[in-house]
Short mmCIF file of C-alpha atoms and ligand atoms in Angstrom, two decimals:
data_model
loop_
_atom_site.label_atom_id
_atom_site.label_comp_id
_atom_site.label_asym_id
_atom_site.label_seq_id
_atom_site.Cartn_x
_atom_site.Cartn_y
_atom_site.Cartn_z
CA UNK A 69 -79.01 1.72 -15.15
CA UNK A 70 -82.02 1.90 -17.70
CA UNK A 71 -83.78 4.63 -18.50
CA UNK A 72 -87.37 5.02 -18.27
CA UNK A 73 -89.00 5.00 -21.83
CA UNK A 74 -86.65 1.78 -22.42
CA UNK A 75 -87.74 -0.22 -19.45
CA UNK A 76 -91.56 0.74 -20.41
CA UNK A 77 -91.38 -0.49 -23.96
CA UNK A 78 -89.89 -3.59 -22.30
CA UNK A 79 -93.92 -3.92 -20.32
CA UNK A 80 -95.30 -3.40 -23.90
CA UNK A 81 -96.59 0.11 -22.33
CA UNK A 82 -98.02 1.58 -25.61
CA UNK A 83 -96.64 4.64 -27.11
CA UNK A 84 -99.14 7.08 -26.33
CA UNK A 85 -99.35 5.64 -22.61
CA UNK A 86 -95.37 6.42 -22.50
CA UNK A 87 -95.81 9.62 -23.73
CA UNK A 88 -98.45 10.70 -21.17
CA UNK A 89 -95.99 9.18 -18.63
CA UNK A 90 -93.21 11.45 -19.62
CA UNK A 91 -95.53 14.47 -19.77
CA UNK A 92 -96.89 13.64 -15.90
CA UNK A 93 -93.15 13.54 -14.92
CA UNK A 94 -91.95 16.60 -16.51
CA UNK A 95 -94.21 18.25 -13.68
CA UNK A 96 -93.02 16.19 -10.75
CA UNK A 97 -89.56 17.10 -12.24
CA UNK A 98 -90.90 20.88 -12.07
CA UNK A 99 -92.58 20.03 -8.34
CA UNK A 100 -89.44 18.49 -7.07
CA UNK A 101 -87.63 21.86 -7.62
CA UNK A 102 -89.82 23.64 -6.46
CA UNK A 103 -90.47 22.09 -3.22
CA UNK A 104 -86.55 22.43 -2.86
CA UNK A 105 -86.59 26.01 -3.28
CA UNK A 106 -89.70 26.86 -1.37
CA UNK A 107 -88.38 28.11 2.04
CA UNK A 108 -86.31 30.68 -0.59
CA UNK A 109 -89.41 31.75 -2.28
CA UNK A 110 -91.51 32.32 0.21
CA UNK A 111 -93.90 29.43 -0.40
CA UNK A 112 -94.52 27.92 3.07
CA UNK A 113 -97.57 29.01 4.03
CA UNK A 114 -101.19 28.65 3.77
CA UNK A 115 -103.70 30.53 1.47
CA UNK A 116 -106.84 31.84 2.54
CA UNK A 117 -108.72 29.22 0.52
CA UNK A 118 -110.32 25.85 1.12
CA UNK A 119 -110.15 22.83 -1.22
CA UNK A 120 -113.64 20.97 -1.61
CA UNK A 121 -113.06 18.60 1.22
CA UNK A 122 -112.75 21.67 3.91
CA UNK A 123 -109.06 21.30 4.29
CA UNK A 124 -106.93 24.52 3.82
CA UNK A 125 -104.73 24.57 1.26
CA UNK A 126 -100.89 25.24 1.21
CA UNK A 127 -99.52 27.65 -1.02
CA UNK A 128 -96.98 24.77 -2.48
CA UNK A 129 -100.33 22.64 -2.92
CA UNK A 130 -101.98 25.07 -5.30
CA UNK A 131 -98.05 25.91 -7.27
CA UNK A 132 -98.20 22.24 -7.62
CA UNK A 133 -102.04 21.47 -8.54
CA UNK A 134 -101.49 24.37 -11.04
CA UNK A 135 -97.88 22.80 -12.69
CA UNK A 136 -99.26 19.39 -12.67
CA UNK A 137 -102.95 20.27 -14.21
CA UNK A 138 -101.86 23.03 -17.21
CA UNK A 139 -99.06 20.29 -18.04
CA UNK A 140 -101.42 17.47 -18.83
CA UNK A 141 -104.18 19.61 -20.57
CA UNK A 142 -101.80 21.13 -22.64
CA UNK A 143 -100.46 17.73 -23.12
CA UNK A 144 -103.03 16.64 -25.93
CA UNK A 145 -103.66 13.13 -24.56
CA UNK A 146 -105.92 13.81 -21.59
CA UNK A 147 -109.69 13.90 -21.73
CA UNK A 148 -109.59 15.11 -18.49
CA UNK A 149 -108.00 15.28 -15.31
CA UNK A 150 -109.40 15.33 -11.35
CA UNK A 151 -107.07 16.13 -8.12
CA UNK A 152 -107.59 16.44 -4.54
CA UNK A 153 -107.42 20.83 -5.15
CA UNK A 154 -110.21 20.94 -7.91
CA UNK A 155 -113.74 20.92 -7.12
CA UNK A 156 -114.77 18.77 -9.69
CA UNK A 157 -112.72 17.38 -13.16
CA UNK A 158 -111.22 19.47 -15.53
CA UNK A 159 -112.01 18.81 -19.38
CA UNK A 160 -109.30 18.51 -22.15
CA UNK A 161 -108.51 17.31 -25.35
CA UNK A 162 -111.84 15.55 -26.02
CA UNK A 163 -109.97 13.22 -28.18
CA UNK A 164 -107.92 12.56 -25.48
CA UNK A 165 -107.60 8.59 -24.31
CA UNK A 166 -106.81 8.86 -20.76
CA UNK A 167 -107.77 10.28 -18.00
CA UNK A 168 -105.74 11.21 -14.93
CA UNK A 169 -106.68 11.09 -11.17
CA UNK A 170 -104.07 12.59 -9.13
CA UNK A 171 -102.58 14.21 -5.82
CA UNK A 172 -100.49 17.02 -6.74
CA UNK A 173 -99.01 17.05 -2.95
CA UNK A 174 -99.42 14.24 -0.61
CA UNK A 175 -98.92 14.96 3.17
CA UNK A 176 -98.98 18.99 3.14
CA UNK A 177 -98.77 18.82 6.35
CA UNK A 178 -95.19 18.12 6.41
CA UNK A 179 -94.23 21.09 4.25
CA UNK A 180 -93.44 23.19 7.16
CA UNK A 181 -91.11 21.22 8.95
CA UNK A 182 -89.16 19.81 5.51
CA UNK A 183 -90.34 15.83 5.71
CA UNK A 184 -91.33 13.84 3.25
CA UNK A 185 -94.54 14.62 0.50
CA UNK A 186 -95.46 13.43 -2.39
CA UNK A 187 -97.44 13.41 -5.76
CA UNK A 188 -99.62 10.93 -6.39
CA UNK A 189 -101.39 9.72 -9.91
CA UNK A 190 -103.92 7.48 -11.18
CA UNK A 191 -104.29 6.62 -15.07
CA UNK A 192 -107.28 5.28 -16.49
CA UNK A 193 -108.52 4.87 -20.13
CA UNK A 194 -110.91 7.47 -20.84
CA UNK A 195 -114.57 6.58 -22.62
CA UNK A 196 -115.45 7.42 -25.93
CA UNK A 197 -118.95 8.02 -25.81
CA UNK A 198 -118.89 10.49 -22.76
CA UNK A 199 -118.10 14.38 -23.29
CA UNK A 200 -115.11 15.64 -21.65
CA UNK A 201 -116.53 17.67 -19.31
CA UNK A 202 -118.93 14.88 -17.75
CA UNK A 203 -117.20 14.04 -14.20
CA UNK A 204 -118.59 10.85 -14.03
CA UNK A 205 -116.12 9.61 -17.15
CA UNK A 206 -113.78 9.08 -13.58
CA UNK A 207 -116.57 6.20 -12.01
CA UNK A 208 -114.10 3.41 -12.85
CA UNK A 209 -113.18 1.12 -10.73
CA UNK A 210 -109.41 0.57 -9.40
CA UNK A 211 -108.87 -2.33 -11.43
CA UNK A 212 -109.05 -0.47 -14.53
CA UNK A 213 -106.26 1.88 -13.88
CA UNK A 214 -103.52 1.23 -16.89
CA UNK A 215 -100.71 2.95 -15.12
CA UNK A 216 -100.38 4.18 -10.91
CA UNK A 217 -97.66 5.60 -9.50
CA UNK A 218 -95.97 8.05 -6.69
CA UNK A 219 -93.33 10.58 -6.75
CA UNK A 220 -91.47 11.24 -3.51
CA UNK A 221 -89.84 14.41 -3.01
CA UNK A 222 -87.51 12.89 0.05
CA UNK A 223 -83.44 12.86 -0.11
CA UNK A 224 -83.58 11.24 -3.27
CA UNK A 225 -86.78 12.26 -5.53
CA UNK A 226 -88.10 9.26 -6.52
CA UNK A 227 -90.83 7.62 -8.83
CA UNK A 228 -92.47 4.45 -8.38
CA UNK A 229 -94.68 3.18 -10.65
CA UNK A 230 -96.86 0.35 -12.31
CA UNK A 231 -98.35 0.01 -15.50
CA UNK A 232 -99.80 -3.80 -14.53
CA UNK A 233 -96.25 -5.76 -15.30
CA UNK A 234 -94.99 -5.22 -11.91
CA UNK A 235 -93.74 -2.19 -9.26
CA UNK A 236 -90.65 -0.51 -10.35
CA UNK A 237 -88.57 2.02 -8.48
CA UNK A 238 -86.90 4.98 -10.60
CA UNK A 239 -84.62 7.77 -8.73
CA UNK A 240 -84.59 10.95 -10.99
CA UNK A 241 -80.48 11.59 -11.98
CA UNK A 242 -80.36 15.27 -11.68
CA UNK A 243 -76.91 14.63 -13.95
CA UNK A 244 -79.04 14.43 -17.29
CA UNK A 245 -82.40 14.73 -15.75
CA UNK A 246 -84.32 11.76 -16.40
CA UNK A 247 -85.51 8.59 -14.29
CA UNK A 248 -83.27 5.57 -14.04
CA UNK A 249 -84.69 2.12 -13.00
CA UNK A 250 -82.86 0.91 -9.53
CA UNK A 251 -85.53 -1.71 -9.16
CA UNK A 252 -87.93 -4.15 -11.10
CA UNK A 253 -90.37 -6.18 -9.83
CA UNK A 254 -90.02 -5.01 -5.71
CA UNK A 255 -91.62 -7.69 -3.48
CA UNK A 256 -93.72 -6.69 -0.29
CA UNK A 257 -92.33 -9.54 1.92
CA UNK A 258 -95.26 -11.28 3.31
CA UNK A 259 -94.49 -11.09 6.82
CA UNK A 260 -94.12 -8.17 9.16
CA UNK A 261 -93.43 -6.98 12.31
CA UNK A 262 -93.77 -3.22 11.52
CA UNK A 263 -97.37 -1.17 11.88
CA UNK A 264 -98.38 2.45 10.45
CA UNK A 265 -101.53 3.78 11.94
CA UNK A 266 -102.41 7.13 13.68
CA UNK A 267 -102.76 5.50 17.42
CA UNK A 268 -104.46 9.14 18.59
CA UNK A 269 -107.62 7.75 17.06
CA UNK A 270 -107.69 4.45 18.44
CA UNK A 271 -110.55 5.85 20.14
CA UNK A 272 -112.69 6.50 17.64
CA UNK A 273 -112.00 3.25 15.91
CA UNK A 274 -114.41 0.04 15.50
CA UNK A 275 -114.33 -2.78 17.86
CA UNK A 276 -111.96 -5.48 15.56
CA UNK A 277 -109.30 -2.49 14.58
CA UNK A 278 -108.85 -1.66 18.41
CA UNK A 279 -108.60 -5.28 19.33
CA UNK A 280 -106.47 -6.30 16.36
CA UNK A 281 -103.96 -3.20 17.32
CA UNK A 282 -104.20 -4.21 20.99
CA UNK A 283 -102.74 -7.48 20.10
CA UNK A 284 -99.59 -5.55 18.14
CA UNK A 285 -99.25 -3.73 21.20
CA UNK A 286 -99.04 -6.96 23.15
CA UNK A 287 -95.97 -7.93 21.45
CA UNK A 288 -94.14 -11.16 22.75
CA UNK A 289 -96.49 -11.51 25.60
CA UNK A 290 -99.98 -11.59 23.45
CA UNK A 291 -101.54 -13.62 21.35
CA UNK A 292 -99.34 -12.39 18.42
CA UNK A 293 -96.47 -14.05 20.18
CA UNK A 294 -93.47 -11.47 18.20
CA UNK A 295 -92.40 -7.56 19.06
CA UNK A 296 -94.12 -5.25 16.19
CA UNK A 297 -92.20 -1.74 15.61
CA UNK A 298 -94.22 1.79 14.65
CA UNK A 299 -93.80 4.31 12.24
CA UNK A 300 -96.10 7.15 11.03
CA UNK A 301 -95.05 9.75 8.54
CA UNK A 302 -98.50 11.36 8.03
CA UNK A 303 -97.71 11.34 4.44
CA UNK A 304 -99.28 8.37 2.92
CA UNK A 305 -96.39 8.21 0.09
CA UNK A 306 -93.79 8.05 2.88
CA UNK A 307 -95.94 5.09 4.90
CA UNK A 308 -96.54 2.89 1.94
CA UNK A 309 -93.09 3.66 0.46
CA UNK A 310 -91.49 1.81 3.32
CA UNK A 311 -94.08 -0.65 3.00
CA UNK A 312 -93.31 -1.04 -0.57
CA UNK A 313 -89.38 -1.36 0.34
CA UNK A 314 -89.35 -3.48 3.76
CA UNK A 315 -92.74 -4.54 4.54
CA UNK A 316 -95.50 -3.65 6.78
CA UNK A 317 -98.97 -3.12 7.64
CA UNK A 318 -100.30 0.66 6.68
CA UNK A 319 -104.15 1.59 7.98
CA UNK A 320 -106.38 4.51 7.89
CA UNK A 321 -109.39 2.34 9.63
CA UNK A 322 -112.56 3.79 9.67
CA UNK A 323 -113.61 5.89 12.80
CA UNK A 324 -116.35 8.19 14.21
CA UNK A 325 -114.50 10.94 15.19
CA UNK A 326 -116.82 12.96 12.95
CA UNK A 327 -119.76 10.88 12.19
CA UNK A 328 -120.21 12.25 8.61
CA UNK A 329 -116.39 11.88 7.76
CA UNK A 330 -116.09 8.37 8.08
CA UNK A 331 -112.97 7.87 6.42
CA UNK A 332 -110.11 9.89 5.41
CA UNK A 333 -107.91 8.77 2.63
CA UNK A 334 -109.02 9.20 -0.92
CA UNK A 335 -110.38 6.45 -3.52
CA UNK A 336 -109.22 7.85 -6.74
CA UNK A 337 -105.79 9.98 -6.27
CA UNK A 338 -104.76 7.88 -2.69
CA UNK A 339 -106.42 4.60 -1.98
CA UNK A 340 -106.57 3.30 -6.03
CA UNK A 341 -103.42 4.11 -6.97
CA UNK A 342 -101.64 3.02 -4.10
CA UNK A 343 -103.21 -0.29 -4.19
CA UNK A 344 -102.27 -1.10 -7.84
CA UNK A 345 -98.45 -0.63 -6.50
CA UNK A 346 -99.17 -3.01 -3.87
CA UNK A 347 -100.85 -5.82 -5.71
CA UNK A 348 -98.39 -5.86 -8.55
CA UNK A 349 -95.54 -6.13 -5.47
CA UNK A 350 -97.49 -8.78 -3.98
CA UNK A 351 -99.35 -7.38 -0.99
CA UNK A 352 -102.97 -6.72 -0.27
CA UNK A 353 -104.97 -3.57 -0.93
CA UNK A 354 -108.69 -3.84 1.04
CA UNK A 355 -111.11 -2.35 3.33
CA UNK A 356 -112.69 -4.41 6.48
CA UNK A 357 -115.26 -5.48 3.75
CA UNK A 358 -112.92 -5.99 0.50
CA UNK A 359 -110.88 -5.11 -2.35
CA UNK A 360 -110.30 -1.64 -2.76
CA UNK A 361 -109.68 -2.12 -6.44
CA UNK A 362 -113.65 -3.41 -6.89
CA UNK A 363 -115.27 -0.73 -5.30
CA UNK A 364 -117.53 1.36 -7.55
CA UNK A 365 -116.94 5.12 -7.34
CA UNK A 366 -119.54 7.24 -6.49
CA UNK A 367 -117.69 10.41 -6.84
CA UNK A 368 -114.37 11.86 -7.40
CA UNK A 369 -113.80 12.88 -3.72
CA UNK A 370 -115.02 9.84 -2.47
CA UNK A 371 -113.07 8.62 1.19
CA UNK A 372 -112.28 5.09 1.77
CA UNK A 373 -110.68 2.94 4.55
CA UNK A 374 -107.59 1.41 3.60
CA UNK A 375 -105.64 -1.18 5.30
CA UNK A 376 -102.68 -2.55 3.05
CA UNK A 377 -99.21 -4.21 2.85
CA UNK A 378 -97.90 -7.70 3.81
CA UNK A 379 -100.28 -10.35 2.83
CA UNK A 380 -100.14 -12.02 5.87
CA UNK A 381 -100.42 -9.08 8.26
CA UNK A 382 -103.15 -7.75 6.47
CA UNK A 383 -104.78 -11.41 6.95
CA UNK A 384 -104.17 -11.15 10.16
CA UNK A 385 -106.11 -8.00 10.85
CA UNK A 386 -109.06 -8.48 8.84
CA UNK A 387 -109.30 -11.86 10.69
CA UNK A 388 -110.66 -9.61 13.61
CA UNK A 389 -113.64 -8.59 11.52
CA UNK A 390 -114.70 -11.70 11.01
P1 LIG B 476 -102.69 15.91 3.54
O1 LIG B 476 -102.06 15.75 2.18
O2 LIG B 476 -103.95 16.65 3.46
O3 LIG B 476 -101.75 16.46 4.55
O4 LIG B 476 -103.14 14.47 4.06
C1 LIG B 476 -102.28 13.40 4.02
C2 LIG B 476 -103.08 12.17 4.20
O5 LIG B 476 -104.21 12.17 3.39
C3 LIG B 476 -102.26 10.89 3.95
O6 LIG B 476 -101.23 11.10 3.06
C4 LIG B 476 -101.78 10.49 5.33
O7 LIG B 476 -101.61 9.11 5.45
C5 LIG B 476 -102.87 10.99 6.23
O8 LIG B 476 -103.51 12.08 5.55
C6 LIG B 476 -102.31 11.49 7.54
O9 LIG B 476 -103.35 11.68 8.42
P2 LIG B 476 -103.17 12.24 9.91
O10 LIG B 476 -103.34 13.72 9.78
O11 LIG B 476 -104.24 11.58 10.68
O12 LIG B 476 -101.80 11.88 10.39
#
């Protein structure tokens, strides 16, 4: 099996892009321990603090936020970095050329009960002619990410990854410690019969996502005419993982459960990155009203809808908005 600086040169990733790389999974190396030793160390609970978007952070979130941010500052090639735990961006080396979005731990809420969670990153070139403490050096649009990827701390810790020549899975060999390719180029088959959503807010949902998930529901006997299966990890990595390895549609539609919370899943460290893997495996990446990837960001904690995965599933469903 290859290793991973090999099978990047073989993209044409430049150097300094493959070193930033290595540096970002040093920490999930770092993360992946820890989260394996966590329950000994007495790092399951909560703190008494609140990130910016009023959620309340786990004490593995903040270990993990901490590892991954002093790693890439002290790294030399960031400008600057954002994540889901910092209130706003964090400045670096302003010679720096990238800058780095990320989730240092995706789906906290399955800490407790030992399921699968993630860290999540975003890569995108940083400006020249903006100082390194100026947050809005992160307003890019998805499609200008040069490199997206997840690591999953599940049975096997694993990385996948794109830096625009394809989706590649890695699984980290504890033997000698590094990432080995076990697949190039994974293909989101285009059909499905397999649907992620949280059904206890079909509720609050518009009229063409309740409708369109009425019809799933239907199976064999509704208009769909086929049986669809369910799954829900509550840990975005997990949900678009299988997506990424068997197919499937994935959706956090918009609702009004809280009228000024639209949304819930993050542009920059959830909804960008995650799109990038599916496009380059052949899916689709959108909201009801288009591609996630072309949306202009007005801020760093900016929420999104999402509905991705199969090509013709996701067709399917945004045929209801229509
Ligand atoms: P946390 O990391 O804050 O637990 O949120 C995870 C997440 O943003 C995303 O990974 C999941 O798909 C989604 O939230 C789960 O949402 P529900 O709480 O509605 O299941």
């Amino acid at each position: 099996m290859q290793r991973l600086a090999p099978a990047l040169r073989e993209d044409n990733v430049p150097l300094d892009l493959i070193s930033l790389i290595k540096t970002i999974l040093a920490a999930t190396k770092e993360i992946s321990f820890r989260v394996s030793q966590a329950h000994l160390g007495g790092l399951m609970g909560s703190t008494l603090d609140e990130n910016i978007q009023g959620e309340v952070q786990k004490e593995l979130d903040v270990v993990a936020n901490e590892l991954f941010k002093d790693i890439l500052l002290e790294s030399g090639f960031v400008k600057a970095v954002s994540s889901e735990e910092e209130d706003t961006s964090v400045a670096g080396n302003p010679k720096g050329k990238y800058l780095v979005s990320f989730d240092p731990l995706d789906g906290s809420s399955n800490i407790e009960i030992n399921s699968l969670i993630g860290t999540i990153f975003s890569i995108h070139p940083a400006p020249e002619n903006m100082d390194a403490d100026d947050p809005d050096m992160f307003k890019q649009a998805g499609h200008k990410q040069v490199c997206a990827g997840y690591v999953l701390y599940g049975p096997a810790t694993m990385l996948v990854m794109t830096t625009g020549s394809g989706t590649h899975f890695y699984v980290l060999d504890r033997t000698h410690g590094g990432y080995l390719l076990v697949e190039r180029n994974v293909q989101v088959p285009e059909e499905t019969q397999e649907f992620a959503v949280n059904m206890s807010n079909q509720r609050f949902w518009q009229a063409p996502m309740k409708n369109y998930i009425d019809d799933l529901l239907l199976g064999d006997t509704g208009p769909r005419g086929k049986n669809f299966n369910m799954r829900w990890i509550a840990a975005m990595v997990g949900d678009v993982h299988r997506v990424l390895t068997r197919g499937g549609i994935f959706t956090y539609p918009a609702d009004n459960k809280d009228p000024k919370k639209p949304y819930k899943l993050r542009l920059m460290y959830e909804a960008n990155p995650m799109s990038f893997l599916v496009e380059q495996a052949g899916g689709i990446s959108v909201t009801s009203e288009g591609r996630i990837m072309d949306i202009e960001p007005g801020s760093i904690h900016q929420r999104v809808e999402v509905i991705l995965g199969s090509k013709k599933e996701v067709e399917a469903c945004l045929a209801y908005y229509k």
